[in-house]
PDB file of C-alpha atoms in Angstrom:
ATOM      1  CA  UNK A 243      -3.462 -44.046 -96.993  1.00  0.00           C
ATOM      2  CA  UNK A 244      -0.766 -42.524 -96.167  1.00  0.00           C
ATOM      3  CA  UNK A 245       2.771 -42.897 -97.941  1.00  0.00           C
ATOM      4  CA  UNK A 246       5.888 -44.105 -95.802  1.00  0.00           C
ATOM      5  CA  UNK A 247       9.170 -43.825 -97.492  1.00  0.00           C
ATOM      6  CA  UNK A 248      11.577 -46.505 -97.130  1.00  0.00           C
ATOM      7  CA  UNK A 249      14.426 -44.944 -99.020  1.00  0.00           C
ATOM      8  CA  UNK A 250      14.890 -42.356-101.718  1.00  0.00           C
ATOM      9  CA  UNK A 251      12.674 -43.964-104.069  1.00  0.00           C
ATOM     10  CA  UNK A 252      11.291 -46.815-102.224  1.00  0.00           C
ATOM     11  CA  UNK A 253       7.417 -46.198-100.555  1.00  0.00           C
ATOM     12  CA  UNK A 254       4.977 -47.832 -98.846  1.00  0.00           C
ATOM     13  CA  UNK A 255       1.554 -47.359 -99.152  1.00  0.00           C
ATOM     14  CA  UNK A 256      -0.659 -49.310 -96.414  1.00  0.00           C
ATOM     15  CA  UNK A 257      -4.656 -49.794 -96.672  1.00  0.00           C
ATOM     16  CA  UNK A 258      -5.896 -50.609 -92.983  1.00  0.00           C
ATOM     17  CA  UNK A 259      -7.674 -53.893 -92.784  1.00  0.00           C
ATOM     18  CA  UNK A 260      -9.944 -55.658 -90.401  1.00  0.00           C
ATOM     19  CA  UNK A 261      -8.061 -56.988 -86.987  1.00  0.00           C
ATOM     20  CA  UNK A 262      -5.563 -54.528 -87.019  1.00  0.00           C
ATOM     21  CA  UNK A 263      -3.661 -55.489 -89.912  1.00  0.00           C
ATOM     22  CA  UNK A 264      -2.243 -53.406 -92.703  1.00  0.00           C
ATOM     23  CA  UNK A 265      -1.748 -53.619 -96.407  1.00  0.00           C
ATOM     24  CA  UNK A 266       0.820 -52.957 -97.741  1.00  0.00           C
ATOM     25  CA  UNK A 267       1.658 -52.099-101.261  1.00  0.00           C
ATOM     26  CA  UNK A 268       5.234 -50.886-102.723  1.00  0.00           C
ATOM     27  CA  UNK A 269       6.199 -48.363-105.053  1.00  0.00           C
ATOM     28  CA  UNK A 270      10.017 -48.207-106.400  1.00  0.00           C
ATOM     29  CA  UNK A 271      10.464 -44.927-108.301  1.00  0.00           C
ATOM     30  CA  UNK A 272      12.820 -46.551-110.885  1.00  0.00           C
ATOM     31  CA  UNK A 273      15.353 -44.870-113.528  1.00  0.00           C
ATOM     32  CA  UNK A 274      13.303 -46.409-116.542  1.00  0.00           C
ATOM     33  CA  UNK A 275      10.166 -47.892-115.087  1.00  0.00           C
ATOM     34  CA  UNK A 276       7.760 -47.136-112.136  1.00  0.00           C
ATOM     35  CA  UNK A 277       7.173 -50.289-110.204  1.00  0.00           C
ATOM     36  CA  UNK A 278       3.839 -51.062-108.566  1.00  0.00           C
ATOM     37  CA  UNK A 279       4.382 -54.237-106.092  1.00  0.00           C
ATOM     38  CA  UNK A 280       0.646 -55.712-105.686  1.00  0.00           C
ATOM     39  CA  UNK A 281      -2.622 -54.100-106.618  1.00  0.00           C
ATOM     40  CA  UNK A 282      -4.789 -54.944-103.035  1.00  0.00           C
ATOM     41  CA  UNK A 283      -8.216 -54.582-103.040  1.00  0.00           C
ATOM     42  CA  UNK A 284      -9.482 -52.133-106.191  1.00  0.00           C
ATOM     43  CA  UNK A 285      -9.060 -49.511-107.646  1.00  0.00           C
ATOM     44  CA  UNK A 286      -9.421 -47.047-104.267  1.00  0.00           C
ATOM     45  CA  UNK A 287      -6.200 -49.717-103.000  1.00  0.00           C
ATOM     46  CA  UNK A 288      -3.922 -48.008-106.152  1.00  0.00           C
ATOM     47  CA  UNK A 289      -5.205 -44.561-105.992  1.00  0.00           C
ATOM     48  CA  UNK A 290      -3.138 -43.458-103.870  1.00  0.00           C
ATOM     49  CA  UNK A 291       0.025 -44.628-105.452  1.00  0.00           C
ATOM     50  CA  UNK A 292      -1.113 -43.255-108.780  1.00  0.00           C
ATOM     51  CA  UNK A 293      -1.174 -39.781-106.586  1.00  0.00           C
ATOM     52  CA  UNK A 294       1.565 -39.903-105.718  1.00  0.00           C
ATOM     53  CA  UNK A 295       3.332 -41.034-108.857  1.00  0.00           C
ATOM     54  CA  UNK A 296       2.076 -37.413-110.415  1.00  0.00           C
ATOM     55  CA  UNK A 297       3.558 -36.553-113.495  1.00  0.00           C
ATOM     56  CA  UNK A 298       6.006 -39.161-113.635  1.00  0.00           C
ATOM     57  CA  UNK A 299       5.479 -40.712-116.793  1.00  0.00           C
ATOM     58  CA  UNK A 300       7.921 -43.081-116.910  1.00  0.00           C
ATOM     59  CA  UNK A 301       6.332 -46.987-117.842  1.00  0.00           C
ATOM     60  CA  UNK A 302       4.439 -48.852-114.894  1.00  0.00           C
ATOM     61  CA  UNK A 303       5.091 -52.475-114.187  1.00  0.00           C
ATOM     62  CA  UNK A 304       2.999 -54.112-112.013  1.00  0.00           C
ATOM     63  CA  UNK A 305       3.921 -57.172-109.441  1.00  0.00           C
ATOM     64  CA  UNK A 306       1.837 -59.390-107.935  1.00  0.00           C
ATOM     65  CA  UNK A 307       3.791 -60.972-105.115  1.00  0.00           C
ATOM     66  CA  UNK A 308       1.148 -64.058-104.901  1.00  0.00           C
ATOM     67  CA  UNK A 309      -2.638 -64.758-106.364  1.00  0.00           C
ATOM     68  CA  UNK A 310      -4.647 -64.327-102.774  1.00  0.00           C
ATOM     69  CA  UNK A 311      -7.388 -61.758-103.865  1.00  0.00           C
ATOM     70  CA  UNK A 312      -6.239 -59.014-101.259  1.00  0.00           C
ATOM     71  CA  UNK A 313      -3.286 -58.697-103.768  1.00  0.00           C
ATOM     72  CA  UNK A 314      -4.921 -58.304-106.872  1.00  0.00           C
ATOM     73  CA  UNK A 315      -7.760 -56.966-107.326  1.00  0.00           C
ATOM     74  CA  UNK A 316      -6.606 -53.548-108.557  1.00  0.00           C
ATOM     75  CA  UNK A 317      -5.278 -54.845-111.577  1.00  0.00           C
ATOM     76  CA  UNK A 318      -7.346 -53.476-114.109  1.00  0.00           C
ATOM     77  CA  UNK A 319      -6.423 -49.931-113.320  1.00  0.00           C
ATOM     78  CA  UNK A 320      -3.172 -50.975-114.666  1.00  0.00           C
ATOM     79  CA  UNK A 321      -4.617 -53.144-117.826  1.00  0.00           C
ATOM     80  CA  UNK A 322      -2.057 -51.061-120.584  1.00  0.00           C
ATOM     81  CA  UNK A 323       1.134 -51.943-118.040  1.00  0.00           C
ATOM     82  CA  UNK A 324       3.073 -54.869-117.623  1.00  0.00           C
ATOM     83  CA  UNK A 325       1.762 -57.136-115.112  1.00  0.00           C
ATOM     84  CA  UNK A 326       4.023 -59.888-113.471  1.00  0.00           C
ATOM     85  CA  UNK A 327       3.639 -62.713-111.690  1.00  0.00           C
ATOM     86  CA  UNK A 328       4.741 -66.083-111.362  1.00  0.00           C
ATOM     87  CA  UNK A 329       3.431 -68.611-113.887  1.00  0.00           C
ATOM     88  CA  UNK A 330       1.301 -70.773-111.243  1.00  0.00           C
ATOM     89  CA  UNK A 331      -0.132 -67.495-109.500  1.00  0.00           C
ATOM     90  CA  UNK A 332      -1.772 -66.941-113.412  1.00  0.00           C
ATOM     91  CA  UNK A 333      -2.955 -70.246-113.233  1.00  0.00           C
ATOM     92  CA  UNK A 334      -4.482 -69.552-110.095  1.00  0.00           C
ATOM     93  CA  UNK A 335      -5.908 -66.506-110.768  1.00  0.00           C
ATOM     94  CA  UNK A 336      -7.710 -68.150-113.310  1.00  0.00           C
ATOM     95  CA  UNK A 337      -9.049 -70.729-111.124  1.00  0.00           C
ATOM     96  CA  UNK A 338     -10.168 -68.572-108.241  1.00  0.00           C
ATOM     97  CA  UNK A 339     -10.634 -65.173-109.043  1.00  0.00           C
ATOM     98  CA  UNK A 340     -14.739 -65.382-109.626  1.00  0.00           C
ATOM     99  CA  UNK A 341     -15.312 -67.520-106.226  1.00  0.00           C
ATOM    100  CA  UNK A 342     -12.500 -65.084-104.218  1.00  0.00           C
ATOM    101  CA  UNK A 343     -14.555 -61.974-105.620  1.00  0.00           C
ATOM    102  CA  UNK A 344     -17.738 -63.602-104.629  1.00  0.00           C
ATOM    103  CA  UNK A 345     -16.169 -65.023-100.779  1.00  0.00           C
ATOM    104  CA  UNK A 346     -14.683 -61.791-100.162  1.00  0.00           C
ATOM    105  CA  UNK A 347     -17.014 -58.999-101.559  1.00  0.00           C
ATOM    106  CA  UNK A 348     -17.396 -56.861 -98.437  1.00  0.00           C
ATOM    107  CA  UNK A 349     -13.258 -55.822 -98.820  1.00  0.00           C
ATOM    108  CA  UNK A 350     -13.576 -54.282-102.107  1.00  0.00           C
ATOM    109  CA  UNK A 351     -12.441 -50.571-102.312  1.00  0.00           C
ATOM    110  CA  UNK A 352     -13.526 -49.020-105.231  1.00  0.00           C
ATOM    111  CA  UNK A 353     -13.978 -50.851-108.182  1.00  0.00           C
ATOM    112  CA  UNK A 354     -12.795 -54.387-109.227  1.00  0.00           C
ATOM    113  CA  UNK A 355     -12.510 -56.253-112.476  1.00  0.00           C
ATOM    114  CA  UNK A 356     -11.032 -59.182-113.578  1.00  0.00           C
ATOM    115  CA  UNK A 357      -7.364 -58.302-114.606  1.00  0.00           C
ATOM    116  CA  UNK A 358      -4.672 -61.219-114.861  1.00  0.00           C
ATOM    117  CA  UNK A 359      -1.338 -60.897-115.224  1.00  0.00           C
ATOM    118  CA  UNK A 360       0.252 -60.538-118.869  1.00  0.00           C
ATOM    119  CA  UNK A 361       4.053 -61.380-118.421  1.00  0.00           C
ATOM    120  CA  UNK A 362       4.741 -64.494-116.287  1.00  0.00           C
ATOM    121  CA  UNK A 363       7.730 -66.428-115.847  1.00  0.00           C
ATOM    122  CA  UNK A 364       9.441 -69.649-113.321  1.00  0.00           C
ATOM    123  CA  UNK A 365      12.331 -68.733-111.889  1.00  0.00           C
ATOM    124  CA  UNK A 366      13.642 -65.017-112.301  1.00  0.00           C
ATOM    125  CA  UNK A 367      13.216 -61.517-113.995  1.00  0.00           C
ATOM    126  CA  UNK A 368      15.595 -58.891-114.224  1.00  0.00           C
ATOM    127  CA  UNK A 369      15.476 -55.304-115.320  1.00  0.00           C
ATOM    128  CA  UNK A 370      19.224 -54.245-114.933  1.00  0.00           C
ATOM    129  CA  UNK A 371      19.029 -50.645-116.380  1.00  0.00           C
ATOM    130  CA  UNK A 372      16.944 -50.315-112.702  1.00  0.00           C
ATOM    131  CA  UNK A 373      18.731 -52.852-110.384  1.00  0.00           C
ATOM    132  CA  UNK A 374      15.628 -54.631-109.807  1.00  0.00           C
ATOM    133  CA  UNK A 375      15.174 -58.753-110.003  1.00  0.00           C
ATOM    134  CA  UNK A 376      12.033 -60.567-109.215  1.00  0.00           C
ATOM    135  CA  UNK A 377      12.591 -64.435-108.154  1.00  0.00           C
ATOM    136  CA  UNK A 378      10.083 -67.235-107.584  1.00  0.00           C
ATOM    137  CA  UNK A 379      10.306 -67.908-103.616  1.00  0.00           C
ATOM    138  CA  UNK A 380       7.817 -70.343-102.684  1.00  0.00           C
ATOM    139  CA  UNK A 381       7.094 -70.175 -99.014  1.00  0.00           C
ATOM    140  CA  UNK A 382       3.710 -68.954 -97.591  1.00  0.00           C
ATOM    141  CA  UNK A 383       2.102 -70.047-101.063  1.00  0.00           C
ATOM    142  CA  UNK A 384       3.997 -72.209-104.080  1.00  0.00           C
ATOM    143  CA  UNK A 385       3.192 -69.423-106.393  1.00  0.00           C
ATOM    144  CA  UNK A 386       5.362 -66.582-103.893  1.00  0.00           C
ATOM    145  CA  UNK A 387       7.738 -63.912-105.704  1.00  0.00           C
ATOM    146  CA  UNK A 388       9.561 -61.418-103.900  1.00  0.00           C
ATOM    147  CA  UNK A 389      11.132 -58.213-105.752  1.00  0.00           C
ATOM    148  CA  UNK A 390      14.787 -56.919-104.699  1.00  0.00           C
ATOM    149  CA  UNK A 391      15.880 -53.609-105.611  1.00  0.00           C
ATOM    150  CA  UNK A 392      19.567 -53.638-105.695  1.00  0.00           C
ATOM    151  CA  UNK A 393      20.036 -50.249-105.634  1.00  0.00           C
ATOM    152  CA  UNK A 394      18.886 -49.175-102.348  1.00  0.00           C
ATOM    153  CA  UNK A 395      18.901 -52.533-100.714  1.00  0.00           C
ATOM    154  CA  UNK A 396      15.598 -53.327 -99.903  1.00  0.00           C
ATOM    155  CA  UNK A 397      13.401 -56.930-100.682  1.00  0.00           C
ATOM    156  CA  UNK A 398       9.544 -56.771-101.358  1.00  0.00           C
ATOM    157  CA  UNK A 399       8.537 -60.503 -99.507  1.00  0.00           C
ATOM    158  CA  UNK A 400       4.761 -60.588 -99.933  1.00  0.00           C
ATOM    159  CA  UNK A 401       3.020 -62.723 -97.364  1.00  0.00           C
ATOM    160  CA  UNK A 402       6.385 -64.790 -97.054  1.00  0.00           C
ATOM    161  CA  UNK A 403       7.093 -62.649 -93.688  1.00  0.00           C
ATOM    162  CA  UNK A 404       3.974 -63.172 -91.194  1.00  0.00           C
ATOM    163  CA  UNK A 405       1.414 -60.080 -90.649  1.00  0.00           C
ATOM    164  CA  UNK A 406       2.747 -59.127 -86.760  1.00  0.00           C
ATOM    165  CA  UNK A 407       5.915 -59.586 -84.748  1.00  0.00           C
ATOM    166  CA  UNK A 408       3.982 -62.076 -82.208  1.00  0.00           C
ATOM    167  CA  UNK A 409       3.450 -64.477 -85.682  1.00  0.00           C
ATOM    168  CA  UNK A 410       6.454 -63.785 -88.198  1.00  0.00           C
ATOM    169  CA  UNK A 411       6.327 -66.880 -89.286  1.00  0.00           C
ATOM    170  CA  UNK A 412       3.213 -67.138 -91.816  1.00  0.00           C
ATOM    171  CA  UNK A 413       0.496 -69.502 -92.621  1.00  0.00           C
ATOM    172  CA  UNK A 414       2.863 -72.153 -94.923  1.00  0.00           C
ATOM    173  CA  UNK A 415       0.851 -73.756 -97.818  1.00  0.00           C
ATOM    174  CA  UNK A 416       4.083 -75.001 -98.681  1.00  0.00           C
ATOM    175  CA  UNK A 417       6.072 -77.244 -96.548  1.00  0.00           C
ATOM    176  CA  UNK A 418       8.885 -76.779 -94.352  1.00  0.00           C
ATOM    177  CA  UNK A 419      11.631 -77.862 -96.045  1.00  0.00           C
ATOM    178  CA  UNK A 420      10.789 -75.310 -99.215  1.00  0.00           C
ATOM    179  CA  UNK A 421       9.876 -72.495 -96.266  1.00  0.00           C
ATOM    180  CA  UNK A 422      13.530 -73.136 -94.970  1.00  0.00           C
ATOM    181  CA  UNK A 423      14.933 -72.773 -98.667  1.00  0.00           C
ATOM    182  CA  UNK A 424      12.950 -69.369 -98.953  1.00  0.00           C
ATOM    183  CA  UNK A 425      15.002 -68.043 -96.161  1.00  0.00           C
ATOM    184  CA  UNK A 426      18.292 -69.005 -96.560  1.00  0.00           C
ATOM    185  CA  UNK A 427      17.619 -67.505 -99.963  1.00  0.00           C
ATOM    186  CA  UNK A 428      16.613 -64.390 -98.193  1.00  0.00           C
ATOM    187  CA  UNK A 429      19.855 -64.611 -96.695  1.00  0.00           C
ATOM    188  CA  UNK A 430      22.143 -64.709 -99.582  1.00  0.00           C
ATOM    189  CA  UNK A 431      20.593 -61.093-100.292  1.00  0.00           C
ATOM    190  CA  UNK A 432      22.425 -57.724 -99.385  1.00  0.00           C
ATOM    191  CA  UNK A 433      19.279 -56.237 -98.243  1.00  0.00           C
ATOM    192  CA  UNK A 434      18.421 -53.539 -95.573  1.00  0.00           C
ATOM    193  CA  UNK A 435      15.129 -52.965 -95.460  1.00  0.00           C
ATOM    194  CA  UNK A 436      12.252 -55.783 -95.885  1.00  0.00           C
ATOM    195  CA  UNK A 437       8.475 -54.979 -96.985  1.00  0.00           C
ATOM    196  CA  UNK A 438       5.823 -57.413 -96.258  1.00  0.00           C
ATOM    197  CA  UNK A 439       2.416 -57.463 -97.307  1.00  0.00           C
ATOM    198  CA  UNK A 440       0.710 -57.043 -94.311  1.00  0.00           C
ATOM    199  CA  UNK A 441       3.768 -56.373 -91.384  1.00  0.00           C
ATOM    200  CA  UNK A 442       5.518 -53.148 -90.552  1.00  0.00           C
ATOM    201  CA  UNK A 443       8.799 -52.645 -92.324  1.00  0.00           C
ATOM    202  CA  UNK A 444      11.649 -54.935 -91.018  1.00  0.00           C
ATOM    203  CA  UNK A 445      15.030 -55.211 -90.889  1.00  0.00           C
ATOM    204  CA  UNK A 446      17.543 -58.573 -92.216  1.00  0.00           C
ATOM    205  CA  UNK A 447      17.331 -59.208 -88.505  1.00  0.00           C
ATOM    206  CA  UNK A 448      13.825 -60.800 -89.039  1.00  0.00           C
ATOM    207  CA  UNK A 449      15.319 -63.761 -90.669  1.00  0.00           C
ATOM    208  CA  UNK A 450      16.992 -65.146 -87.736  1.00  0.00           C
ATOM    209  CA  UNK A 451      13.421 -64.375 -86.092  1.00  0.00           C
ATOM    210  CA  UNK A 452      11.543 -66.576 -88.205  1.00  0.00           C
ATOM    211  CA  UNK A 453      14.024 -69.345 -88.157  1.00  0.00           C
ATOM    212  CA  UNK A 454      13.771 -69.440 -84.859  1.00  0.00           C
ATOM    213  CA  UNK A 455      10.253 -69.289 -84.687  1.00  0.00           C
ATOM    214  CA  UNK A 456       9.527 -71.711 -87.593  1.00  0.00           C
ATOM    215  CA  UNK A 457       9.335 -74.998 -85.468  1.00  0.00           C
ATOM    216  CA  UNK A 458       7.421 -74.416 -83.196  1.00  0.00           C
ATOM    217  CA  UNK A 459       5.120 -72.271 -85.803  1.00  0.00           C
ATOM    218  CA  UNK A 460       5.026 -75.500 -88.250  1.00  0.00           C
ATOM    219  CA  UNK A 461       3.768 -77.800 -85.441  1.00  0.00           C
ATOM    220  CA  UNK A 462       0.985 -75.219 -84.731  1.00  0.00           C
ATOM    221  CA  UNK A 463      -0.369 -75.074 -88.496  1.00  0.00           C
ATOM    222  CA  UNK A 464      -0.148 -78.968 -88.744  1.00  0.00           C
ATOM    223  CA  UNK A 465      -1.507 -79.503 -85.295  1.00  0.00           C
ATOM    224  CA  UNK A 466       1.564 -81.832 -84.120  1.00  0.00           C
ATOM    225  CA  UNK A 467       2.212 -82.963 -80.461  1.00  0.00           C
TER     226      UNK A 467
END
């Protein structure tokens, strides 16, 4: 897995998965914290990252973006740290973990156990002394966060961007309306850069992309006309 750096202390880490598609996990080499932005899928997924981090002792805080297992499951490597997530994706986890593990057994790399989060919260977090700020923006899934790092301008969007340029828009277990409000969100941002959980690296440019792509994308998940 090899590291691609977004900025100065910004990386991306990306797993290969079946069909083509990456994983994507984030690093953000804070002043006073390391932050880890999802887990994927065990502990071979966070590895890596750990490598990387060296002898950087600084605190980790973990972030899972959503509760869909591929996000996860490398938790436990990081069972002393903070963990965050939103207060539904908890609930989630909760609920589906055991049957995920079970459905989705042949993705595991390295070792998995049952981690949840330990810090969740509704609407925002902020660690100023780092310029980073974690919101609740429901889109793909109700339970979506996305991490901003104010610093060096670049937004952490989880599966709220879709997994290739031919699809941007994602799979909405939302609705449209609350998709459209995750966006224009998006917008208010002074971002550069944009990681995804499974896409390459985009630009603010993508927005206007999805919006206009969202239409004709939402007919095509409800099966309209």
């Amino acid at each position: 897995m090899k590291p691609i750096k977004i900025t100065d202390r910004n990386i991306m880490f990306t797993e290969p998965m079946e069909h083509g598609y990456g994983l994507n996990l984030g690093l953000i080499l804070g002043t006073n914290y390391n932050y880890v932005i999802d887990t994927g899928l065990g502990s071979g997924s966070v590895t890596p990252i750990l490598e990387y981090i060296g002898n950087n002792v600084k605190p980790i805080i973990v972030v899972n973006t959503h509760s869909h297992w591929d996000h996860v499951w490398g938790n436990w490597i990081f069972d002393k740290s903070l963990i965050i997530s939103h207060t539904t994706c908890r609930d989630l986890l909760i609920e589906q973990w055991d049957d995920s593990l079970h459905r989705r057994s042949e993705y595991i790399d390295g070792e998995v156990r049952k981690c949840l989060p330990n810090l969740v919260f509704d609407a925002s977090l902020h660690f100023p002394g780092d310029g980073i700020s974690i919101f609740h923006t429901p889109g793909h899934t109700a339970d979506c966060i996305s991490v901003y790092d104010a610093v060096e301008k670049v937004l952490y969007a989880g599966d709220n961007i879709g997994d290739t340029d031919e699809e941007i828009v994602p799979h909405i277990n939302t609705d449209i309306g609350i998709f459209q409000r995750m966006i224009k969100f998006y917008k208010e941002l002074d971002f550069d850069f944009c990681v995804s959980g499974h896409n390459k690296p985009q630009t603010k440019a993508v927005l206007a992309r999805m919006e206009a792509s969202l239409p004709e994308a939402w007919k095509k998940q409800q099966n309209i006309g």
